[in-house]
Amino acid sequence: MQVYHGKSVFGGIAIGRILVYGREEKPVKPEKTKDAKAEMLRYRKAAQTALKQLDGLYQKALQEAGEDGAAIFEIHRMMLEDNAYGESVENIIYGQQVKAEYAVARTGEHFARMFADMEDAYMRERAADVKDISERLLAILGGEGEKGIRTKEPVILLAEDLSPSETVRLDKEMILSFVTARGSLNSHTAILARTMGIPALVDTGLPLDGKLDGMLGIVDGLAGVIYIDPDEETLTGMGKALEQEKEKAKLLQTLKGRENVTLDGQSILLYANIGNIGDLAAALQNDAGGIGLLRSEFIYLERDRFPTEEEQFRIYRTVAETMGKKPVIIRTLDIGADKQCDYFGMEKEGNPALGCRAIRICLTRPDIFRTQLRALFRASVYGEISIMYPMITSVKEICRIRKIVEEVKEELNARGVAYGNPGQGIMIETPAAALISDLLAREVDFFSIGTNDLTQYLLAADRQNRAVDEFYDSHHPAVLRLIQMVVENAHQAGIRVGICGELGADPGLTREFLAMGVDELSVSPGRILPLRRIILETDVSEYRKMRQKEWQPPVYMETQECHRSNSICRQGPEEGDTFPAGRSTGDEYLA
Ligand code: PEP
Ligand code: MG
């Protein structure tokens, strides 16, 4: 038996076969050949197989996602059939007397670079497509099957590390648990594992070895341990623990349908964080009162090209309709930092967490933003959708968003397309936003505090860097003081405030958040019922009395009268409104 310890991302026990997940990116060496003709033949055969695969994928996507969804495979087919690609491969094989693999890899690189350097945004996106084609050809030439995990039964997935885009593409039904050798607790991959509610560990230092493939494994998520090839005693003990866990989960189910009200009558909303439609079932099964955060960027990460307005509209509409009268907060795309999407064609940044991410992409590349906003406004006819903007740092940004929103509405009017009147709010996840939350509160309908980023920016501790995990302390008084301050500023302005960062699910802080007056906690679906149990057992007034004064709320700036008439997100004109003339331009806040 081998035992490895890691950091626990999500509790629970998984017992099953191990599958080692390897990245396909291997540098291809310029291997020489004496038979260039035979290599050319190998290439032609591989290209035929790739075309067949693409046809199959096209048909599957056509059925599952319609013509828009299938179009990408048609583009890949056209690129592969294009003479220039084949001619480049041929030149390299004959010119350098090398194997087909090297010629394909070089051609892929040349073409990708050529597309990436193009002026036109659409053409720039094709860089990722051409890379994808080359990877497909390399996999075929190397005798590998299609990318992704190949398994008939659910497995414990072992990987060096997983990027968010790799994670979203995995077939979730087939994964019992994630275990990575590296990785940080606060990464989006960890967050995805929590959303899926499966036991997961990171930073185990486990040596990834193909020999582990198919061996029996046990993951104890809470204890942060993976047992490989367990002995009889461990297997029996963990088998019993798994049964007990199932019993506990059943008991929690009895809390379904109960209100989230404390013993002394204080209510709080418990919503779910999700990444896509696939997570809706878990949200409903766990009795979520709504969706507090739909991380829409996962819709982008799952694809090799921008999702169209229609595709996005269908997804948002499905979420809204499925949730019925329950609120659904959809966050506009938060691409950037660890959530990289090749087809965005972004410059490589030295410090991406401080770079062009989230709202900064939307404001500098408004076409991408407009497409998403059109889809969101249209879908808001079908349910209780609100829109939330990430990574806000200033009022000025809200003014720029407001302008784009107005243009989007005009576009929809011109097209004669119906749209709703979604609420609009912002994430408070930068220290700047928290510190001016009194000013921001006048401009929006609601706040949701993103403690994951707030902690990283406030404590100068990269959430991706496992070496600083111990310094990334979201219980730091600075974080808690800021949360308290944001809650007070929101309430002064008469807007509601939630927490959608991972800290919201921390059972050690539930009573604290109740005492602060937080209106809503949005957490991974599997955390809802455990939090409900704590809420039902809490007497907030008693807790306030006993609360140890470990940290003191700061002396806040005088909050001013609410300026709701300046809001970007009114539910309709209010008496005394001077819209649009009375709206803030943001300039008054510029120093
Ligand atoms: C956060 O930063 O707390 C948050 C909810 O957003 P994300 O984790 O997606 O950056
Ligand atoms: Mg964030």
XYZ file of C-alpha atoms and ligand atoms in Angstrom:
602
model
C 0.000 0.000 0.000
C 1.281 3.504 -0.810
C 0.005 6.525 1.129
C 0.270 10.161 0.051
C -0.892 13.257 1.899
C -2.195 16.388 0.227
C -4.368 19.405 0.890
C -8.069 18.703 1.163
C -10.236 20.511 -1.388
C -13.473 18.704 -0.610
C -14.328 16.057 1.972
C -15.853 12.679 1.377
C -14.544 9.250 0.525
C -14.048 7.715 -2.893
C -13.067 4.131 -3.586
C -12.320 3.075 -7.141
C -9.828 2.397 -9.887
C -7.130 4.951 -10.668
C -6.727 6.656 -14.010
C -3.588 8.675 -14.660
C -4.399 11.721 -16.752
C -1.527 12.968 -18.871
C -1.210 16.127 -20.865
C -0.831 15.599 -24.581
C 1.698 18.388 -25.067
C 4.997 16.652 -25.755
C 7.759 18.418 -27.635
C 8.123 16.705 -30.989
C 11.749 16.040 -31.960
C 12.941 16.359 -35.587
C 13.363 12.632 -36.148
C 15.019 11.843 -39.512
C 13.625 9.354 -42.037
C 15.067 7.596 -45.065
C 11.643 7.112 -46.602
C 10.005 10.517 -46.992
C 7.389 9.048 -49.325
C 6.198 6.601 -46.659
C 6.008 9.467 -44.140
C 3.882 11.467 -46.562
C 1.592 8.482 -46.886
C 1.321 8.210 -43.102
C 0.369 11.882 -42.976
C -2.320 11.435 -45.652
C -3.834 8.488 -43.797
C -3.816 10.390 -40.519
C -5.515 13.330 -42.220
C -8.239 10.983 -43.539
C -8.812 9.595 -40.040
C -8.933 13.129 -38.607
C -11.538 14.112 -41.207
C -13.655 11.105 -40.198
C -13.364 12.028 -36.520
C -14.357 15.596 -37.307
C -17.406 14.393 -39.248
C -18.462 12.296 -36.246
C -17.970 15.233 -33.891
C -19.911 17.495 -36.236
C -22.891 15.132 -36.236
C -22.811 14.716 -32.446
C -22.592 18.471 -31.872
C -25.349 19.081 -34.406
C -27.698 16.917 -32.371
C -26.623 18.238 -28.988
C -25.967 21.912 -29.695
C -27.461 22.711 -33.078
C -25.772 24.200 -36.119
C -23.964 26.959 -34.238
C -22.434 24.467 -31.857
C -21.355 22.165 -34.668
C -19.845 24.886 -36.849
C -16.412 24.632 -35.237
C -15.876 21.106 -36.544
C -16.757 22.279 -40.006
C -14.097 24.998 -39.662
C -11.534 22.414 -38.549
C -12.405 20.227 -41.509
C -11.964 23.139 -43.907
C -8.595 24.020 -42.403
C -7.391 20.471 -42.663
C -8.531 20.211 -46.276
C -6.870 23.490 -47.117
C -3.970 22.922 -49.515
C -1.624 25.236 -47.647
C -1.578 23.013 -44.551
C -0.853 19.813 -46.489
C 1.734 21.556 -48.689
C 3.625 22.825 -45.652
C 3.715 19.307 -44.182
C 4.930 17.943 -47.514
C 7.679 20.598 -47.828
C 8.998 19.852 -44.366
C 8.952 16.058 -44.819
C 10.730 16.111 -48.195
C 12.849 19.204 -47.568
C 14.220 18.082 -44.198
C 13.784 14.296 -44.588
C 11.921 14.117 -41.278
C 9.038 12.116 -39.885
C 5.424 13.196 -40.326
C 5.018 14.032 -36.607
C 7.671 16.729 -36.775
C 6.277 18.180 -39.991
C 2.783 18.372 -38.491
C 4.024 19.948 -35.265
C 6.044 22.584 -37.139
C 3.198 23.326 -39.536
C 0.813 23.699 -36.575
C 3.186 26.136 -34.873
C 3.759 28.210 -38.051
C 0.088 28.490 -38.857
C -0.913 29.216 -35.259
C 1.657 32.009 -35.081
C 0.521 33.375 -38.407
C -3.123 33.486 -37.271
C -2.231 34.885 -33.841
C -0.446 37.828 -35.491
C -3.388 38.785 -37.672
C -5.241 42.061 -37.203
C -8.708 40.609 -37.486
C -10.039 39.251 -34.174
C -11.868 36.384 -35.881
C -8.722 35.271 -37.678
C -6.700 35.525 -34.459
C -9.082 33.055 -32.846
C -8.252 30.519 -35.544
C -4.809 30.081 -33.972
C -6.345 27.791 -31.354
C -8.171 25.829 -34.066
C -5.073 25.128 -36.059
C -3.291 23.963 -32.876
C -6.202 21.686 -32.157
C -6.003 20.145 -35.637
C -2.289 19.527 -35.280
C -2.793 17.913 -31.870
C -5.462 15.662 -33.355
C -3.125 14.616 -36.157
C -0.265 14.006 -33.719
C -2.509 11.842 -31.537
C -3.512 9.780 -34.593
C 0.072 9.466 -35.820
C 1.077 8.357 -32.333
C -1.669 5.727 -32.314
C -3.649 7.485 -29.580
C -7.419 7.776 -29.619
C -9.434 10.932 -29.092
C -8.435 13.354 -26.365
C -10.086 13.241 -22.927
C -10.472 10.406 -20.472
C -11.189 6.961 -21.789
C -12.906 4.880 -19.192
C -15.983 2.718 -18.901
C -16.385 3.036 -15.135
C -16.064 6.072 -12.837
C -12.455 6.559 -11.745
C -10.168 8.379 -9.341
C -8.334 10.785 -11.604
C -4.661 11.411 -10.886
C -3.000 14.317 -12.649
C 0.091 16.441 -12.334
C -2.187 19.463 -12.292
C -5.336 20.370 -14.203
C -6.146 23.691 -15.799
C -9.739 24.932 -15.506
C -10.241 24.387 -19.244
C -9.080 20.768 -18.960
C -11.321 20.246 -15.953
C -14.482 21.562 -17.571
C -13.983 19.255 -20.550
C -13.811 16.095 -18.457
C -16.810 13.809 -18.364
C -17.964 14.508 -14.799
C -20.087 11.364 -14.641
C -16.915 9.338 -14.893
C -14.965 10.955 -12.064
C -15.165 9.795 -8.449
C -12.381 12.032 -7.209
C -9.541 14.316 -8.326
C -6.042 14.036 -6.936
C -3.299 16.279 -8.244
C 0.405 16.200 -7.559
C 0.633 19.988 -7.577
C -2.058 22.682 -7.563
C -3.383 25.131 -5.033
C -6.419 25.022 -2.769
C -7.755 28.266 -4.157
C -7.464 27.510 -7.845
C -10.502 27.251 -10.085
C -9.854 23.567 -10.541
C -10.310 23.143 -6.789
C -13.465 25.228 -6.975
C -14.808 23.010 -9.767
C -14.208 19.920 -7.642
C -16.193 21.528 -4.828
C -19.032 22.361 -7.206
C -19.100 18.734 -8.276
C -19.137 17.778 -4.606
C -16.523 15.072 -4.994
C -13.580 14.279 -2.715
C -10.504 16.035 -4.027
C -6.908 16.631 -2.980
C -4.198 18.885 -4.347
C -0.478 19.194 -3.749
C 0.054 15.525 -2.872
C 3.511 15.407 -4.438
C 2.459 12.025 -5.800
C 4.808 10.733 -8.512
C 2.684 10.253 -11.611
C 3.425 6.882 -13.008
C 1.556 5.018 -15.705
C 1.903 1.905 -13.521
C -0.716 3.343 -11.179
C -3.296 3.128 -13.984
C -6.006 0.626 -13.069
C -4.835 0.132 -9.479
C -7.352 0.397 -6.648
C -7.313 3.716 -4.784
C -9.070 5.262 -1.806
C -9.314 9.005 -1.362
C -10.177 10.364 2.057
C -11.005 13.951 1.119
C -11.362 15.257 4.650
C -8.144 13.758 5.987
C -6.327 14.704 2.783
C -5.006 11.213 2.107
C -4.872 8.903 -0.889
C -4.189 5.187 -0.396
C -2.956 3.327 -3.454
C -3.389 -0.429 -3.539
C -4.841 -0.384 0.020
C -4.398 -3.298 2.420
C -7.414 -5.294 3.638
C -7.717 -3.401 6.917
C -7.702 0.044 5.277
C -10.167 -1.089 2.641
C -12.616 -2.431 5.217
C -12.252 0.606 7.489
C -12.724 3.097 4.683
C -15.619 1.065 3.254
C -17.407 1.441 6.601
C -16.600 5.169 6.733
C -18.093 5.540 3.256
C -21.335 3.895 4.419
C -21.483 6.237 7.439
C -20.995 9.191 5.154
C -23.902 8.114 3.015
C -26.039 7.889 6.168
C -25.031 11.429 7.182
C -25.858 12.712 3.712
C -29.302 11.094 4.031
C -29.862 12.845 7.365
C -28.961 16.179 5.815
C -31.563 15.535 3.145
C -34.222 15.777 5.865
C -33.395 19.496 6.071
C -34.661 20.031 2.556
C -37.614 22.377 2.366
C -36.736 24.114 5.652
C -36.267 27.893 5.803
C -32.782 29.174 6.639
C -33.861 30.865 9.868
C -31.910 31.092 13.100
C -33.370 30.273 16.523
C -33.976 33.983 17.103
C -35.646 34.491 13.746
C -32.908 35.926 11.494
C -33.086 34.749 7.881
C -30.331 34.328 5.367
C -30.457 33.133 1.770
C -28.489 30.065 0.732
C -27.739 29.971 -2.993
C -25.561 27.742 -5.165
C -22.421 28.511 -7.167
C -22.443 26.737 -10.511
C -20.420 26.683 -13.707
C -22.949 25.464 -16.232
C -26.270 23.751 -16.863
C -24.758 20.436 -15.766
C -24.548 21.708 -12.183
C -28.229 22.655 -11.966
C -29.332 19.223 -10.800
C -26.949 19.406 -7.824
C -28.220 22.890 -6.980
C -31.834 21.687 -6.980
C -31.083 18.419 -5.168
C -29.425 20.394 -2.400
C -32.345 22.792 -2.125
C -30.574 25.950 -3.301
C -32.754 29.030 -2.897
C -31.294 30.344 -6.136
C -28.087 30.570 -8.091
C -25.818 33.135 -6.481
C -22.998 32.787 -8.991
C -23.002 31.240 -12.429
C -19.389 31.483 -13.533
C -20.201 32.068 -17.198
C -16.539 31.912 -18.220
C -16.762 28.115 -18.040
C -19.061 28.273 -21.058
C -16.140 29.900 -22.889
C -13.520 27.545 -21.450
C -15.427 24.467 -22.635
C -15.140 25.588 -26.224
C -12.451 26.154 -28.819
C -14.095 29.356 -30.043
C -16.374 32.087 -28.772
C -19.847 30.838 -27.837
C -22.366 32.553 -30.080
C -25.176 34.764 -28.813
C -27.658 31.967 -29.595
C -25.686 29.329 -27.713
C -25.344 31.567 -24.692
C -28.985 32.594 -24.843
C -30.057 28.935 -24.823
C -27.879 28.183 -21.787
C -28.984 31.226 -19.764
C -32.603 30.634 -20.686
C -32.396 26.976 -19.611
C -30.911 27.986 -16.254
C -33.570 30.663 -15.733
C -36.431 28.361 -16.712
C -35.132 25.478 -14.626
C -34.838 27.664 -11.538
C -38.341 29.093 -12.127
C -39.096 31.883 -9.680
C -35.771 31.479 -7.900
C -33.134 34.146 -8.540
C -30.239 33.395 -10.877
C -27.175 35.643 -10.754
C -25.062 35.234 -13.867
C -21.597 36.700 -13.758
C -20.248 38.043 -17.018
C -17.123 36.311 -18.239
C -14.176 36.291 -15.864
C -11.535 35.037 -18.291
C -7.916 35.703 -17.422
C -5.505 34.821 -14.596
C -5.710 31.006 -14.318
C -8.737 30.833 -16.640
C -6.993 31.146 -19.977
C -8.749 30.655 -23.284
C -6.387 30.412 -26.266
C -8.890 31.710 -28.760
C -9.157 35.054 -26.952
C -5.693 35.626 -28.425
C -4.560 37.523 -25.342
C -0.990 38.715 -24.983
C 1.017 36.576 -22.588
C 1.198 38.478 -19.315
C 3.892 38.338 -16.661
C 1.347 38.796 -13.922
C -2.030 37.716 -15.282
C -3.929 38.004 -11.985
C -3.121 41.724 -12.139
C -3.564 41.897 -15.869
C -6.273 42.058 -18.444
C -8.941 39.835 -16.929
C -12.696 39.825 -16.422
C -14.339 43.230 -16.843
C -11.100 44.638 -18.249
C -11.413 42.321 -21.254
C -15.072 43.221 -21.610
C -14.414 46.955 -21.551
C -11.482 46.822 -23.936
C -13.046 44.297 -26.312
C -16.683 45.368 -26.166
C -17.782 43.120 -29.047
C -17.245 40.059 -26.871
C -19.081 41.777 -24.014
C -21.977 42.907 -26.186
C -22.628 39.380 -27.437
C -22.862 38.115 -23.874
C -25.021 41.014 -22.729
C -27.444 40.531 -25.614
C -27.816 36.872 -24.675
C -28.304 37.748 -21.003
C -30.845 40.489 -21.595
C -32.824 38.248 -23.949
C -32.737 35.313 -21.541
C -33.888 37.492 -18.654
C -37.399 37.394 -20.144
C -37.588 33.738 -19.034
C -36.842 33.962 -15.322
C -35.315 35.899 -12.469
C -31.928 36.627 -13.994
C -29.579 39.246 -12.584
C -26.260 40.170 -14.144
C -23.101 40.534 -12.088
C -19.851 42.172 -13.176
C -16.518 40.835 -11.869
C -13.250 42.550 -10.877
C -14.698 46.019 -10.493
C -12.344 48.636 -9.070
C -14.036 51.972 -9.798
C -17.263 53.839 -10.426
C -15.848 54.832 -13.764
C -15.968 51.186 -14.885
C -19.631 51.014 -13.963
C -20.285 54.083 -16.069
C -18.560 52.418 -19.021
C -20.617 49.255 -18.502
C -23.785 51.313 -18.293
C -23.027 52.902 -21.646
C -22.471 49.525 -23.304
C -25.660 48.145 -21.731
C -27.632 51.027 -23.205
C -26.126 50.334 -26.636
C -27.009 46.663 -26.327
C -30.608 47.520 -25.525
C -30.717 49.783 -28.561
C -29.364 46.961 -30.730
C -32.043 44.608 -29.428
C -34.711 47.269 -29.977
C -33.513 47.720 -33.544
C -33.728 43.962 -34.088
C -37.181 43.927 -32.533
C -36.061 41.315 -30.002
C -37.690 41.076 -26.578
C -35.570 41.528 -23.479
C -36.169 41.771 -19.771
C -34.998 44.123 -17.071
C -32.413 42.135 -15.127
C -30.985 43.439 -11.893
C -27.328 44.386 -12.150
C -24.776 44.053 -9.443
C -21.072 43.753 -8.938
C -18.534 41.520 -7.312
C -16.618 43.112 -4.481
C -13.357 41.276 -4.888
C -10.729 43.967 -5.098
C -9.616 46.037 -2.110
C -10.419 49.152 -4.153
C -14.037 48.094 -4.619
C -14.388 47.238 -0.934
C -12.904 50.580 0.129
C -15.251 52.589 -2.083
C -18.207 50.275 -1.549
C -20.218 53.226 -0.205
C -19.840 54.953 -3.584
C -20.383 51.806 -5.617
C -23.493 50.900 -3.622
C -25.283 53.912 -5.077
C -24.754 52.638 -8.578
C -25.880 49.017 -8.499
C -28.607 46.686 -7.251
C -26.511 44.322 -5.193
C -23.051 43.269 -4.111
C -21.548 39.827 -3.923
C -18.249 39.572 -2.093
C -15.656 37.450 -3.879
C -13.478 36.432 -0.975
C -11.177 34.301 -3.136
C -9.777 37.247 -5.018
C -10.331 39.727 -2.215
C -8.020 37.642 -0.018
C -5.355 37.321 -2.698
C -5.284 41.021 -3.536
C -5.578 42.210 0.038
C -2.874 39.928 1.439
C -0.668 40.026 -1.669
C -0.764 36.208 -1.763
C -1.271 34.561 -5.155
C -4.211 32.149 -4.855
C -2.583 29.890 -7.464
C 0.726 29.571 -5.724
C 0.794 26.640 -3.323
C 4.014 27.960 -1.803
C 2.040 30.827 -0.257
C -1.052 28.835 0.737
C -0.215 29.393 4.401
C -0.127 33.173 3.860
C -3.354 33.152 1.929
C -5.422 33.433 5.085
C -9.001 34.349 4.340
C -9.666 34.546 8.107
C -7.203 37.425 8.351
C -8.772 40.320 10.298
C -8.165 42.580 7.301
C -10.436 40.367 5.190
C -13.119 40.131 7.873
C -13.050 43.861 8.568
C -13.473 44.629 4.912
C -16.415 42.231 4.656
C -18.072 43.902 7.630
C -17.483 47.292 6.073
C -18.918 46.247 2.701
C -22.019 44.808 4.392
C -22.586 48.050 6.284
C -22.085 50.203 3.202
C -24.456 48.050 1.175
C -27.140 48.252 3.832
C -26.703 51.985 4.249
C -27.471 52.304 0.566
C -30.399 49.915 0.827
C -28.955 47.163 -1.358
C -28.389 43.507 -0.485
C -25.035 41.875 -0.107
C -23.927 38.273 -0.384
C -20.718 36.293 -0.286
C -19.969 34.014 -3.220
C -16.287 33.326 -2.529
C -15.308 30.030 -0.908
C -15.233 31.666 2.526
C -19.031 31.828 2.413
C -19.072 28.040 2.812
C -16.745 28.031 5.798
C -18.867 26.570 8.618
C -16.586 28.219 11.176
C -17.742 31.629 9.983
C -21.464 31.086 9.393
C -22.411 32.603 12.763
C -20.021 35.480 12.145
C -21.630 36.237 8.788
C -25.072 36.093 10.395
C -23.866 38.524 13.059
C -22.499 40.838 10.370
C -25.892 40.808 8.657
C -24.829 39.209 5.371
C -28.000 38.661 3.316
C -26.933 35.680 1.236
C -24.294 32.992 1.073
C -23.670 31.384 -2.284
C -21.738 28.157 -1.996
C -21.025 24.869 -3.780
C -24.290 22.894 -3.914
C -22.987 20.245 -1.505
C -22.387 22.846 1.195
C -25.935 24.198 1.359
C -27.514 21.666 3.713
C -24.585 21.565 6.179
C -24.784 25.376 6.412
C -28.546 25.216 6.875
C -28.043 22.942 9.844
C -25.716 25.492 11.483
C -28.133 28.338 10.788
C -31.061 26.424 12.319
C -29.000 25.833 15.479
C -27.711 29.412 15.870
C -28.991 32.117 18.170
C -27.443 35.221 16.619
C -28.181 37.570 19.509
C -26.551 35.142 21.929
C -23.604 34.764 19.567
C -23.207 38.537 19.321
C -23.016 38.732 23.095
C -20.352 36.064 23.316
C -18.469 37.133 20.236
C -14.883 37.486 21.185
C -13.442 40.809 20.142
C -10.567 39.374 18.176
C -10.969 42.006 15.555
C -12.535 45.447 15.705
C -14.598 46.922 12.937
C -12.793 49.951 11.572
C -14.160 53.453 11.810
C -15.866 53.800 8.482
C -16.216 56.762 6.234
C -19.447 58.638 6.717
C -21.865 56.980 4.367
C -23.980 59.305 2.358
C -27.530 59.258 1.253
C -28.322 56.576 -1.266
C -28.162 57.847 -4.822
C -30.249 55.107 -6.356
C -31.359 57.369 -9.166
C -27.831 56.988 -10.478
C -28.075 53.250 -10.561
C -27.156 51.387 -13.694
C -29.719 48.867 -12.834
C -33.017 50.261 -11.863
C -35.970 48.005 -12.139
C -37.832 50.855 -13.825
C -38.050 54.610 -13.518
C -38.568 55.880 -9.990
C -40.268 59.014 -8.902
C -37.960 61.994 -9.117
C -35.604 60.278 -11.529
C -33.882 62.541 -13.963
C -32.721 59.707 -16.147
C -30.577 59.914 -18.113
C -29.334 63.422 -17.327
C -28.973 62.829 -13.578
C -26.800 59.788 -13.968
C -23.273 59.688 -12.772
C -20.619 59.833 -15.442
C -18.041 58.657 -12.965
C -15.875 61.663 -13.669
C -16.639 63.185 -10.298
C -14.850 60.242 -8.697
C -11.700 60.635 -10.680
C -9.017 62.267 -8.589
C -14.008 35.148 -5.840
O -13.010 35.725 -6.285
O -14.231 34.991 -4.624
C -14.996 34.575 -6.764
C -16.150 34.101 -6.350
O -14.664 34.523 -8.077
P -13.629 33.471 -8.708
O -13.279 32.478 -7.638
O -14.307 32.853 -9.864
O -12.483 34.341 -9.094
Mg -12.932 36.280 -8.379
